[in-house]
XYZ file of C-alpha atoms in Angstrom:
451
model
C 29.540 -67.200 -16.979
C 32.317 -64.655 -17.241
C 30.846 -62.708 -14.318
C 30.749 -65.838 -12.126
C 34.380 -66.639 -12.961
C 35.637 -63.102 -12.354
C 33.673 -62.770 -9.128
C 35.083 -66.036 -7.794
C 38.650 -65.023 -8.604
C 38.148 -61.608 -7.014
C 36.791 -63.205 -3.827
C 39.738 -65.611 -3.604
C 42.243 -62.812 -4.230
C 40.572 -60.651 -1.585
C 40.500 -63.527 0.920
C 44.180 -64.282 0.358
C 45.144 -60.638 0.808
C 43.151 -60.444 4.040
C 43.649 -63.868 5.639
C 46.261 -65.912 3.750
C 48.745 -63.467 2.233
C 51.259 -64.767 -0.305
C 53.728 -62.465 -2.022
C 53.209 -62.172 -5.753
C 56.845 -63.166 -6.303
C 56.574 -66.311 -4.134
C 56.422 -69.740 -5.744
C 53.623 -71.917 -4.382
C 53.605 -75.699 -4.077
C 49.974 -76.662 -4.741
C 48.601 -79.957 -3.484
C 46.440 -81.430 -6.255
C 44.577 -84.690 -5.709
C 42.638 -84.553 -8.952
C 39.356 -83.659 -7.236
C 37.342 -80.571 -8.117
C 38.543 -78.479 -5.167
C 42.284 -78.840 -5.790
C 41.908 -78.565 -9.569
C 39.979 -75.296 -9.117
C 42.588 -74.052 -6.632
C 45.436 -74.635 -9.077
C 43.495 -72.930 -11.852
C 42.669 -69.795 -9.884
C 46.180 -69.408 -8.454
C 47.762 -69.662 -11.909
C 45.343 -67.135 -13.370
C 45.946 -64.780 -10.414
C 49.558 -64.744 -11.549
C 51.250 -66.977 -9.003
C 54.137 -69.202 -10.079
C 53.016 -72.684 -9.076
C 54.481 -76.149 -8.773
C 52.244 -79.182 -8.330
C 52.503 -82.026 -5.848
C 50.378 -85.181 -6.037
C 50.369 -88.010 -3.496
C 49.317 -91.447 -4.738
C 48.355 -93.499 -1.650
C 47.399 -96.584 -3.727
C 44.148 -96.871 -1.758
C 41.738 -97.170 -4.701
C 43.680 -99.322 -7.189
C 42.952 -98.182 -10.770
C 41.136 -95.063 -9.569
C 44.343 -93.914 -7.874
C 46.208 -94.446 -11.139
C 43.573 -92.422 -13.009
C 43.851 -89.586 -10.450
C 47.617 -89.425 -10.964
C 47.218 -89.519 -14.746
C 44.840 -86.549 -14.668
C 47.188 -84.481 -12.487
C 50.085 -85.287 -14.824
C 47.996 -84.094 -17.783
C 46.945 -80.878 -16.025
C 50.546 -80.084 -15.086
C 51.813 -80.809 -18.584
C 49.121 -78.664 -20.193
C 50.077 -75.719 -17.988
C 53.820 -76.462 -18.230
C 54.122 -76.678 -14.445
C 56.718 -78.635 -12.511
C 55.112 -81.759 -11.048
C 56.208 -83.780 -8.025
C 54.548 -87.174 -7.552
C 55.037 -89.145 -4.346
C 54.143 -92.853 -4.217
C 53.092 -93.850 -0.685
C 51.320 -96.982 0.538
C 49.079 -95.564 3.237
C 47.850 -99.006 4.325
C 51.410 -100.243 4.838
C 52.266 -97.226 6.974
C 49.038 -97.580 8.972
C 49.484 -101.300 9.672
C 50.152 -101.930 13.327
C 49.881 -98.278 14.379
C 46.311 -98.431 15.661
C 45.523 -95.294 13.684
C 43.044 -94.957 10.846
C 44.301 -95.094 7.279
C 42.770 -91.660 6.673
C 44.663 -90.022 9.554
C 47.920 -91.754 8.649
C 47.477 -90.604 5.038
C 46.961 -87.042 6.265
C 50.210 -87.124 8.265
C 52.084 -88.650 5.328
C 50.679 -85.996 3.006
C 51.905 -83.054 5.064
C 55.267 -84.716 5.658
C 55.653 -85.156 1.883
C 54.591 -81.558 1.210
C 57.197 -80.334 3.707
C 59.929 -82.540 2.261
C 59.320 -81.403 -1.317
C 59.008 -77.734 -0.343
C 62.376 -77.931 1.424
C 63.978 -79.684 -1.543
C 62.656 -77.100 -4.010
C 63.327 -74.055 -1.841
C 59.630 -73.171 -1.584
C 58.176 -71.369 1.424
C 54.439 -71.732 0.685
C 52.238 -74.817 0.296
C 48.594 -74.376 -0.748
C 45.755 -76.837 -0.163
C 42.109 -76.691 -1.184
C 40.129 -76.892 2.069
C 36.961 -74.856 1.846
C 34.101 -73.532 3.972
C 32.195 -76.850 4.114
C 35.373 -78.660 5.206
C 35.771 -76.039 7.926
C 32.230 -76.579 9.206
C 32.756 -80.356 9.256
C 36.062 -79.984 11.109
C 34.413 -77.829 13.760
C 31.715 -80.453 14.366
C 34.204 -83.342 14.362
C 36.404 -81.565 16.895
C 33.374 -80.800 19.034
C 32.385 -84.460 18.908
C 35.848 -85.505 20.135
C 35.665 -83.137 23.090
C 37.801 -80.102 22.352
C 38.814 -76.762 23.779
C 38.833 -73.321 22.161
C 41.721 -74.126 19.828
C 39.827 -77.125 18.443
C 36.718 -75.005 17.957
C 38.817 -72.630 15.859
C 39.157 -75.593 13.444
C 41.439 -74.989 10.425
C 43.419 -71.766 10.063
C 43.853 -69.861 6.776
C 47.619 -70.000 7.448
C 49.639 -72.280 9.694
C 53.319 -73.230 9.880
C 54.420 -76.567 8.428
C 58.077 -76.381 9.409
C 60.618 -73.636 9.985
C 59.984 -71.066 7.238
C 57.363 -73.116 5.360
C 53.723 -72.084 5.707
C 50.527 -73.867 4.687
C 47.820 -71.643 3.185
C 44.160 -72.357 2.449
C 43.053 -69.817 -0.184
C 39.581 -71.395 -0.631
C 38.583 -71.439 3.036
C 36.130 -68.621 2.382
C 34.405 -70.484 -0.466
C 31.651 -73.085 -0.318
C 31.794 -76.480 -2.009
C 28.993 -75.320 -4.329
C 30.762 -72.111 -5.405
C 33.972 -74.036 -6.184
C 32.111 -76.574 -8.296
C 30.241 -73.784 -10.100
C 33.563 -72.097 -10.918
C 35.125 -75.348 -12.146
C 32.099 -76.037 -14.333
C 32.119 -72.529 -15.777
C 35.831 -72.888 -16.559
C 35.292 -76.318 -18.193
C 37.888 -77.838 -15.882
C 38.390 -81.591 -15.741
C 38.403 -83.358 -12.390
C 37.748 -86.742 -10.851
C 35.332 -87.809 -8.133
C 36.714 -89.710 -5.147
C 34.092 -92.323 -4.255
C 35.668 -92.875 -0.842
C 34.290 -89.452 0.157
C 30.849 -91.101 0.103
C 31.896 -94.186 2.086
C 29.810 -94.080 5.275
C 32.345 -96.136 7.245
C 34.097 -92.782 7.727
C 32.568 -90.409 10.281
C 33.209 -87.356 8.120
C 31.309 -88.980 5.229
C 28.345 -89.769 7.482
C 28.399 -86.216 8.805
C 28.500 -84.834 5.269
C 25.644 -87.032 4.060
C 23.254 -86.945 7.017
C 23.982 -83.907 9.173
C 25.391 -81.102 7.061
C 22.325 -80.826 4.752
C 20.392 -79.691 7.847
C 22.950 -77.098 8.963
C 24.396 -73.862 7.632
C 28.064 -74.398 6.755
C 28.665 -70.666 6.391
C 27.522 -69.825 9.937
C 29.490 -72.751 11.400
C 32.616 -71.575 9.564
C 31.997 -68.047 10.831
C 31.805 -69.412 14.388
C 35.181 -71.088 13.887
C 36.636 -67.814 12.642
C 35.305 -65.879 15.660
C 36.731 -68.432 18.085
C 40.063 -68.305 16.213
C 40.179 -64.529 16.661
C 39.520 -64.923 20.394
C 42.227 -67.597 20.667
C 44.792 -65.566 18.723
C 44.130 -62.192 20.371
C 43.322 -63.185 23.966
C 43.914 -66.833 24.898
C 47.219 -67.459 23.101
C 48.988 -64.357 24.481
C 47.760 -65.227 27.975
C 49.076 -68.800 27.651
C 52.453 -67.597 26.335
C 52.840 -65.057 29.154
C 51.789 -67.546 31.845
C 54.043 -70.250 30.436
C 57.080 -67.973 30.518
C 56.293 -67.227 34.183
C 55.888 -70.899 35.141
C 58.491 -72.639 32.953
C 62.191 -72.872 33.697
C 64.348 -75.071 31.509
C 62.246 -78.211 31.071
C 60.279 -77.837 34.291
C 57.205 -76.081 35.696
C 57.199 -74.214 39.003
C 54.861 -75.897 41.477
C 54.344 -72.642 43.388
C 53.230 -70.836 40.240
C 50.962 -73.679 39.131
C 49.138 -73.815 42.457
C 48.420 -70.090 42.284
C 46.619 -70.404 38.946
C 43.022 -71.415 38.189
C 42.994 -75.155 37.461
C 41.852 -74.612 33.876
C 44.923 -72.455 33.150
C 47.319 -74.727 35.053
C 46.024 -77.693 33.050
C 46.467 -75.777 29.793
C 50.059 -74.872 30.685
C 50.831 -78.533 31.346
C 49.400 -79.376 27.914
C 51.687 -76.707 26.457
C 54.664 -78.316 28.226
C 53.750 -81.730 26.831
C 53.593 -80.297 23.308
C 56.960 -78.572 23.672
C 58.928 -81.138 25.667
C 57.369 -84.569 25.085
C 57.091 -84.994 21.293
C 54.770 -87.793 20.265
C 52.867 -87.773 23.554
C 49.089 -87.124 23.768
C 48.682 -83.440 24.652
C 45.228 -83.801 26.181
C 43.262 -83.121 29.350
C 43.614 -86.666 30.717
C 47.421 -86.594 30.643
C 47.486 -83.049 32.025
C 45.424 -84.144 35.024
C 47.812 -87.079 35.675
C 50.756 -84.719 35.607
C 49.080 -82.129 37.836
C 48.353 -84.859 40.394
C 52.117 -84.938 41.031
C 51.802 -81.519 42.692
C 50.130 -83.174 45.699
C 52.545 -86.121 45.721
C 55.753 -86.558 47.658
C 59.098 -85.468 46.245
C 60.522 -88.031 43.828
C 57.149 -89.328 42.624
C 57.099 -89.778 38.849
C 54.962 -90.959 35.957
C 56.084 -92.398 32.640
C 54.641 -91.302 29.304
C 56.064 -93.412 26.512
C 59.790 -92.658 26.392
C 59.442 -89.719 28.771
C 59.301 -89.223 32.531
C 57.704 -86.424 34.536
C 58.800 -86.309 38.168
C 58.163 -84.120 41.176
C 61.151 -82.263 42.502
C 60.892 -80.193 45.677
C 59.853 -77.084 43.779
C 59.219 -78.155 40.171
C 57.600 -80.714 37.906
C 60.506 -81.881 35.758
C 60.017 -83.216 32.204
C 62.815 -85.450 30.985
C 63.767 -88.481 28.942
C 63.484 -91.868 30.602
C 66.670 -93.567 31.709
C 66.100 -96.159 28.966
C 65.938 -93.482 26.308
C 69.003 -91.713 27.676
C 71.009 -94.915 27.662
C 70.335 -95.327 23.976
C 71.526 -91.779 23.275
C 74.544 -91.627 21.035
C 77.897 -91.141 22.736
C 80.140 -88.726 20.854
C 83.913 -88.895 20.449
C 86.070 -86.019 21.640
C 89.539 -85.306 20.263
C 91.688 -82.248 19.651
C 90.264 -81.938 16.164
C 86.638 -82.672 17.052
C 84.725 -80.673 19.661
C 81.428 -82.060 20.979
C 78.265 -79.979 21.252
C 76.571 -80.002 24.665
C 73.650 -77.882 25.943
C 74.629 -74.232 25.716
C 78.021 -74.728 24.097
C 80.700 -77.282 23.312
C 83.424 -79.285 25.025
C 86.963 -79.043 23.677
C 90.252 -80.855 24.291
C 93.737 -79.324 24.142
C 96.921 -81.408 24.493
C 100.363 -79.985 25.280
C 103.745 -80.862 26.779
C 104.050 -77.398 28.286
C 103.216 -77.232 31.974
C 100.352 -74.771 32.602
C 101.210 -71.720 34.687
C 98.206 -72.484 36.879
C 95.883 -75.459 37.267
C 93.049 -73.133 38.250
C 90.864 -72.814 35.166
C 87.443 -71.084 35.321
C 86.372 -72.716 32.044
C 87.678 -76.241 32.536
C 90.219 -78.581 34.105
C 93.816 -79.741 33.549
C 94.476 -83.480 33.570
C 97.377 -85.866 33.070
C 97.095 -86.733 29.370
C 99.035 -89.985 29.737
C 96.324 -91.334 32.049
C 93.595 -90.736 29.463
C 92.336 -93.192 26.855
C 91.892 -91.233 23.631
C 89.616 -90.439 21.994
C 87.496 -89.425 24.964
C 83.714 -89.776 24.889
C 81.013 -87.293 25.859
C 77.468 -88.167 26.932
C 74.725 -87.140 29.345
C 75.173 -88.459 32.873
C 72.981 -91.427 33.811
C 71.339 -92.561 37.000
C 73.883 -94.706 38.852
C 76.952 -92.943 37.431
C 79.739 -92.526 39.990
C 83.157 -90.903 40.140
C 85.877 -90.084 42.655
C 85.953 -86.284 42.837
C 89.352 -84.631 43.127
C 90.669 -84.826 46.677
C 88.140 -87.351 47.960
C 88.900 -90.841 49.252
C 85.830 -92.645 47.916
C 83.427 -92.423 44.994
C 80.267 -90.403 44.858
C 77.100 -90.567 42.763
C 76.888 -87.872 40.131
C 73.365 -87.111 41.325
C 74.672 -86.406 44.842
C 77.541 -84.342 43.475
C 75.101 -82.137 41.547
C 72.975 -81.766 44.663
C 76.052 -80.671 46.623
C 76.816 -78.126 43.900
C 73.223 -76.785 44.203
C 72.427 -77.467 40.550
C 68.679 -76.816 40.056
C 66.733 -80.010 39.420
C 65.473 -78.790 36.068
C 69.071 -78.315 34.855
C 70.599 -81.572 36.102
C 69.471 -83.754 33.211
C 71.339 -81.560 30.733
C 74.719 -82.002 32.466
C 77.278 -83.909 30.381
C 80.239 -86.056 31.413
C 83.546 -86.693 29.639
C 84.713 -90.295 29.912
C 88.074 -91.988 29.506
C 87.193 -95.547 28.683
C 84.553 -96.534 31.250
C 85.634 -93.910 33.814
C 84.215 -90.413 34.162
C 87.073 -87.912 33.939
C 85.087 -84.689 34.183
C 81.542 -83.673 35.002
C 81.369 -80.734 32.612
C 81.358 -77.466 34.484
C 81.610 -79.125 37.900
C 84.187 -81.694 39.080
C 87.117 -83.659 37.690
C 88.088 -87.176 38.733
C 90.926 -87.696 41.214
C 92.491 -90.478 39.106
C 93.338 -88.071 36.262
C 94.835 -85.265 38.360
C 98.117 -83.588 37.392
C 101.042 -84.657 39.600
C 104.731 -83.631 39.791
C 105.563 -86.531 37.448
C 103.131 -85.458 34.729
C 104.816 -84.977 31.328
C 101.786 -84.599 29.017
C 98.941 -82.222 29.866
C 95.314 -82.238 28.719
C 92.983 -79.306 29.088
C 89.265 -80.075 28.976
C 87.182 -76.938 28.755
C 83.651 -75.744 28.065
C 83.174 -73.075 25.413
C 79.845 -71.301 25.705
C 77.833 -70.538 22.561
């Protein structure tokens, strides 16, 4: 038995060094459900010398069985004198009304909780117990959904959770059988989750009826080979092509039409992932967006709270007018600058007459005509102002066109308002009503300070 235990530990250590490296001085937050896989993972990491903390999520899906799972994890943590973090989450409550499955909602909640606790505890590594059989099942499930190369790569040994937090899978090179053999040899205690055998779940049916006829090791190896191809060839090509096509939050139509359709579609999916959070980054949406290339200028499609529209030269990705109108308006005063894209807007008040009203960074206004504090927001469709020196008002959209502001940059332009009136389109025009005159006694300088 000793040989089996030592061999297992050596394999895990070797796999981590090769595919999921974790510094020996790093603390690891280990997700432990109470099942054999996570219990074995915690055991082997502790014995390999890693400083571990434990996190357990109780979804309250199996009544007393959920309570028993939590009790076991508490006992394991206490026995090893490890810090334990328990999160109580009602997965059914969160799933209600979303249209998503309880299992998928629970997965999202789990990783959100792991990230939250890791941030709170100052941990940079989270470890979970997915193994080779899970990898093979994920490959087949992704294939069944209709996936591309990235889906065929299935789960990665390491992936980012958020900012500087990484998720590692130290057991991805081990089979379910080898993990159970190790746990048995070590006399570890674990609990069985009966829901894993519930055939109402596709993964359970796959595990019970299909996987016994297939080789999990060769399927997992296929996923690894595809992952290498994605990481070394496809991903760099996508990144390079995206940097060529993207400008601001828009894609060049000329560049897109010069690419093979499969690559153009993939770059649109990349744009959706980057610029339209919460939207389905799939082939169907990409095709809808690409259809705008052959449409007339101004044509647009809505995707949830987002809008993609065809400019003369670009496909522009932006928030819908409804979403923009709900955006928070910020107050501007001498003591409180307001952040805007690329920098911040500041206000300076003085009784001293400026030596020149020409200001490359801003504008001078009559302070007594302003309603303080001023407000700063993004410009909205329908906004109008009377530009300095003009007789009538003009739409902000037309003003930006006159100033030759690229379409992909227009949505990021901010306006400073005095009450309900626009006093300054940041970086462009000031309003005639607030101009400095010979009778001005109080002066206000509005200026843009670049980051």
